[in-house]
CSV table of C-alpha atoms in Angstrom, one decimal:
chain,number,residue,atom,x,y,z
A,24,MET,CA,-106.0,7.3,13.6
A,25,ILE,CA,-104.4,3.8,13.6
A,26,LYS,CA,-101.3,2.4,15.4
A,27,ASN,CA,-98.6,0.6,13.7
A,28,ASN,CA,-96.2,-2.0,15.2
A,29,SER,CA,-94.3,0.7,17.1
A,30,GLN,CA,-97.5,2.0,18.6
A,31,THR,CA,-97.1,5.2,16.6
A,32,GLU,CA,-100.5,6.8,15.6
A,33,ILE,CA,-100.9,7.2,11.8
A,34,ARG,CA,-103.8,8.8,10.0
A,35,TYR,CA,-105.8,6.5,7.7
A,36,SER,CA,-105.1,9.0,4.8
A,37,ASP,CA,-101.4,8.7,5.5
A,38,LEU,CA,-101.2,4.9,5.2
A,39,PRO,CA,-99.1,3.5,2.3
A,40,VAL,CA,-101.0,2.3,-0.7
A,41,TYR,CA,-100.0,-0.6,-3.0
A,42,GLU,CA,-101.4,-1.4,-6.4
A,43,ILE,CA,-101.8,-5.2,-6.8
A,44,GLN,CA,-100.6,-6.6,-10.1
A,45,ILE,CA,-99.9,-10.0,-11.6
A,46,ASP,CA,-97.1,-11.0,-14.0
A,47,ASP,CA,-97.5,-11.6,-17.7
A,48,GLU,CA,-96.4,-15.2,-17.6
A,49,GLY,CA,-99.4,-16.5,-15.7
A,50,ASN,CA,-97.4,-17.6,-12.7
A,51,GLN,CA,-99.4,-15.4,-10.4
A,52,GLY,CA,-103.1,-14.6,-9.9
A,53,ILE,CA,-106.0,-16.1,-8.0
A,54,ARG,CA,-105.7,-19.7,-6.9
A,55,MET,CA,-108.8,-20.1,-4.8
A,56,ILE,CA,-112.1,-18.4,-3.8
A,57,SER,CA,-112.9,-18.4,-0.1
A,58,LEU,CA,-116.4,-18.2,1.4
A,59,VAL,CA,-116.1,-15.9,4.4
A,60,ALA,CA,-118.1,-14.2,7.1
A,61,ASP,CA,-116.3,-10.8,6.6
A,62,PRO,CA,-115.4,-10.2,3.0
A,63,ALA,CA,-112.2,-8.2,2.6
A,64,ILE,CA,-114.0,-5.8,0.2
A,65,SER,CA,-116.7,-5.2,2.8
A,66,VAL,CA,-119.5,-6.2,0.5
A,67,MET,CA,-121.9,-9.1,1.3
A,68,GLY,CA,-123.1,-11.4,-1.5
A,69,MET,CA,-126.6,-12.7,-1.7
A,70,TYR,CA,-128.0,-16.2,-2.0
A,71,PHE,CA,-131.0,-17.5,-3.9
A,72,SER,CA,-133.4,-19.9,-2.2
A,73,SER,CA,-137.0,-21.0,-2.7
A,74,ASP,CA,-138.2,-17.9,-0.8
A,75,ILE,CA,-137.1,-15.5,-3.5
A,76,GLU,CA,-137.3,-17.7,-6.6
A,77,GLN,CA,-140.7,-16.3,-7.5
A,78,GLU,CA,-139.5,-12.7,-7.1
A,79,PHE,CA,-136.7,-13.3,-9.6
A,80,ARG,CA,-138.7,-15.7,-11.7
A,81,PHE,CA,-136.4,-18.6,-11.4
A,82,LYS,CA,-137.9,-21.7,-13.0
A,83,SER,CA,-136.7,-24.2,-10.5
A,84,VAL,CA,-138.9,-25.0,-7.6
A,85,LYS,CA,-136.0,-26.4,-5.5
A,86,GLU,CA,-133.4,-24.2,-3.8
A,87,GLN,CA,-130.9,-22.9,-6.3
A,88,GLN,CA,-128.1,-23.0,-3.7
A,89,ILE,CA,-126.2,-20.2,-5.5
A,90,ILE,CA,-124.4,-17.3,-3.8
A,91,VAL,CA,-123.8,-14.3,-6.0
A,92,GLY,CA,-121.6,-11.3,-5.3
A,93,PRO,CA,-118.4,-9.4,-6.1
A,94,ALA,CA,-115.0,-11.1,-5.9
A,95,MET,CA,-113.0,-8.0,-6.9
A,96,LEU,CA,-114.0,-4.3,-6.9
A,97,THR,CA,-112.3,-1.8,-9.2
A,98,GLU,CA,-110.1,0.7,-7.4
A,99,LYS,CA,-111.5,-0.4,-4.0
A,100,LYS,CA,-108.9,0.3,-1.3
A,101,ILE,CA,-108.7,-2.6,1.1
A,102,LEU,CA,-107.1,-2.1,4.5
A,103,ARG,CA,-104.5,-4.9,5.3
A,104,LYS,CA,-102.0,-5.7,8.0
A,105,ASP,CA,-98.6,-7.3,7.4
A,106,ASN,CA,-96.9,-9.9,9.7
A,107,ASN,CA,-95.3,-7.0,11.6
A,108,ASP,CA,-98.6,-5.3,12.4
A,109,ASN,CA,-98.1,-2.5,10.0
A,110,TYR,CA,-101.3,-1.3,8.2
A,111,TYR,CA,-101.5,-0.4,4.5
A,112,TYR,CA,-104.0,-0.2,1.6
A,113,VAL,CA,-104.1,-2.4,-1.5
A,114,TYR,CA,-106.3,-2.0,-4.6
A,115,PHE,CA,-106.8,-3.6,-8.0
A,116,THR,CA,-107.1,-1.8,-11.3
A,117,LYS,CA,-109.7,-2.6,-13.9
A,118,GLU,CA,-107.1,-4.1,-16.1
A,119,THR,CA,-105.7,-6.4,-13.3
A,120,ILE,CA,-109.2,-7.6,-12.4
A,121,TYR,CA,-109.8,-8.4,-16.0
A,122,ASN,CA,-106.6,-10.4,-16.2
A,123,CYS,CA,-107.3,-12.2,-12.9
A,124,ALA,CA,-110.8,-13.2,-13.8
A,125,HIS,CA,-109.8,-14.6,-17.2
A,126,LEU,CA,-106.8,-16.4,-15.8
A,127,PHE,CA,-108.8,-18.0,-13.1
A,128,LEU,CA,-111.1,-19.7,-15.7
A,129,LYS,CA,-108.3,-20.5,-18.1
A,130,LYS,CA,-106.7,-22.5,-15.2
A,131,HIS,CA,-110.0,-24.4,-14.6
A,132,LEU,CA,-110.1,-23.3,-11.0
A,133,GLN,CA,-113.9,-23.2,-10.7
A,134,ASP,CA,-114.0,-25.9,-8.1
A,135,ALA,CA,-111.2,-24.3,-5.9
A,136,HIS,CA,-112.9,-23.0,-2.8
A,137,SER,CA,-112.2,-22.8,0.9
A,138,ILE,CA,-113.8,-21.6,4.1
A,139,GLU,CA,-112.2,-18.5,5.8
A,140,HIS,CA,-109.0,-19.0,3.9
A,141,GLN,CA,-108.2,-22.1,6.0
A,142,THR,CA,-110.2,-25.2,5.1
A,143,PRO,CA,-110.4,-26.3,1.4
A,144,ILE,CA,-113.8,-27.6,0.6
A,145,GLU,CA,-115.5,-29.7,-2.1
A,146,GLY,CA,-118.9,-29.3,-3.4
A,147,CYS,CA,-118.6,-25.7,-4.5
A,148,THR,CA,-118.3,-24.6,-8.1
A,149,VAL,CA,-118.2,-21.2,-9.9
A,150,VAL,CA,-121.1,-21.5,-12.4
A,151,GLU,CA,-121.2,-17.8,-13.3
A,152,SER,CA,-118.4,-15.3,-13.9
A,153,TRP,CA,-118.7,-11.9,-15.5
A,154,LEU,CA,-117.2,-8.4,-15.5
A,155,ILE,CA,-119.5,-5.4,-15.0
A,156,GLU,CA,-119.5,-3.1,-18.0
A,157,ASP,CA,-122.4,-0.9,-17.2
A,158,SER,CA,-123.5,-0.6,-13.6
A,159,GLN,CA,-127.1,0.4,-14.5
A,160,LYS,CA,-127.7,-2.2,-17.1
A,161,ASP,CA,-125.7,-5.1,-15.6
A,162,LYS,CA,-127.2,-8.3,-14.4
A,163,ALA,CA,-126.1,-7.5,-10.9
A,164,ALA,CA,-128.5,-4.5,-10.9
A,165,HIS,CA,-131.5,-6.9,-11.3
A,166,PHE,CA,-130.4,-8.4,-7.9
A,167,GLY,CA,-130.3,-5.0,-6.3
A,168,LEU,CA,-126.5,-4.9,-6.4
A,169,ASN,CA,-124.7,-1.8,-7.8
A,170,PHE,CA,-120.9,-1.9,-8.4
A,171,PRO,CA,-118.6,0.1,-10.6
A,172,ALA,CA,-117.6,-1.0,-14.1
A,173,GLY,CA,-114.8,-3.5,-14.1
A,174,THR,CA,-116.0,-5.4,-11.0
A,175,TRP,CA,-115.7,-9.1,-11.2
A,176,MET,CA,-118.9,-10.9,-10.2
A,177,LEU,CA,-119.2,-14.6,-9.3
A,178,GLY,CA,-122.0,-17.0,-8.9
A,179,THR,CA,-121.0,-20.2,-6.9
A,180,HIS,CA,-123.2,-23.3,-6.7
A,181,VAL,CA,-123.0,-24.7,-3.2
A,182,ARG,CA,-123.8,-28.4,-3.2
A,183,GLU,CA,-122.4,-29.1,0.3
A,184,ASP,CA,-125.4,-29.0,2.7
A,185,ASN,CA,-123.3,-27.9,5.7
A,186,VAL,CA,-121.9,-24.9,3.8
A,187,TRP,CA,-125.3,-24.0,2.4
A,188,GLU,CA,-126.8,-24.0,5.9
A,189,ALA,CA,-124.0,-21.6,7.0
A,190,VAL,CA,-124.8,-19.3,4.0
A,191,LYS,CA,-128.5,-19.2,5.0
A,192,ALA,CA,-127.6,-18.6,8.7
A,193,GLY,CA,-125.5,-15.6,7.7
A,194,GLU,CA,-122.3,-17.2,8.8
A,195,ILE,CA,-121.0,-16.9,5.2
A,196,THR,CA,-121.7,-13.7,3.5
A,197,GLY,CA,-119.4,-13.2,0.6
A,198,PHE,CA,-116.3,-14.0,-1.4
A,199,SER,CA,-112.6,-13.3,-0.6
A,200,ILE,CA,-109.9,-14.1,-3.1
A,201,GLU,CA,-106.5,-15.7,-2.4
A,202,GLY,CA,-103.5,-16.0,-4.6
A,203,ARG,CA,-100.0,-14.7,-5.5
A,204,PHE,CA,-99.6,-11.1,-6.5
A,205,ASP,CA,-97.0,-8.3,-6.8
A,206,HIS,CA,-97.4,-5.2,-4.6
A,207,ILE,CA,-96.4,-1.9,-6.4
A,208,LYS,CA,-96.2,0.9,-3.8
A,209,LEU,CA,-97.5,4.4,-4.8
A,210,SER,CA,-95.5,7.4,-3.8
A,211,LYS,CA,-98.6,9.0,-2.2
A,212,GLN,CA,-102.3,8.4,-1.6
A,213,THR,CA,-104.4,10.1,-4.2
A,214,GLY,CA,-107.2,11.8,-2.2
A,215,ASP,CA,-109.1,8.8,-0.7
A,216,PRO,CA,-112.4,10.1,0.7
A,217,GLY,CA,-112.9,7.0,2.7
A,218,ALA,CA,-109.7,7.4,4.6
A,219,GLU,CA,-110.3,11.1,5.1
A,220,PHE,CA,-113.7,10.4,6.4
A,221,LEU,CA,-112.4,7.8,9.0
A,222,ASP,CA,-109.8,10.4,10.2
A,223,SER,CA,-112.5,13.1,10.5
A,224,LEU,CA,-114.9,10.7,12.3
A,225,GLU,CA,-112.3,9.7,14.8
A,226,LYS,CA,-111.5,13.4,15.4
A,227,ILE,CA,-115.2,14.2,16.0
A,228,LEU,CA,-115.7,11.2,18.3
A,229,GLY,CA,-112.6,12.2,20.2
A,230,GLU,CA,-113.9,15.7,20.8
A,231,ILE,CA,-117.3,14.3,22.0
A,232,GLY,CA,-115.5,12.0,24.4
A,233,LYS,CA,-113.7,14.9,26.0
A,234,LYS,CA,-117.1,16.6,26.9
């Protein structure tokens, strides 16, 4: 259960769900990639340093200073909270992710990065960008990453030493997108196992707490 702004308890599976879309004119979409400690998609990226270059057979001896991970996951429901403390889910379709990824590159935003959606930074550039087509055969699988088809993967080269030290220290673990989008509300949740699991888990823990 979760409480909204009126302190009314609502089951996770009863929260409203919005599909995120962008317009056809190119006025919306992603404007920046943020490096964060807690990715909104709850998936950590990974970084490549001299310690693992031999394992992945990188040719360079020096640190690659690249962080690789998913920026957008297909159909992944993300729990959000509005300015009035009301909770809801959002998700991106495969088609929307495709359009966002392509529009990001067309607008030449490879250098647009921030820290925790607050501080714009220089010295970070997207050097790899691809959409997963086959989870088993994709490049991500070679790094031990397994995501559904349609996921947008990024590789960002971090040239700023302070930012790279934060990556190695585990203070930065992944990507989080920011931009302008449309929210299309669905009439009803379509059987979200994750939300149902959270409701069931809370019920079990509540029963245990009574004993």
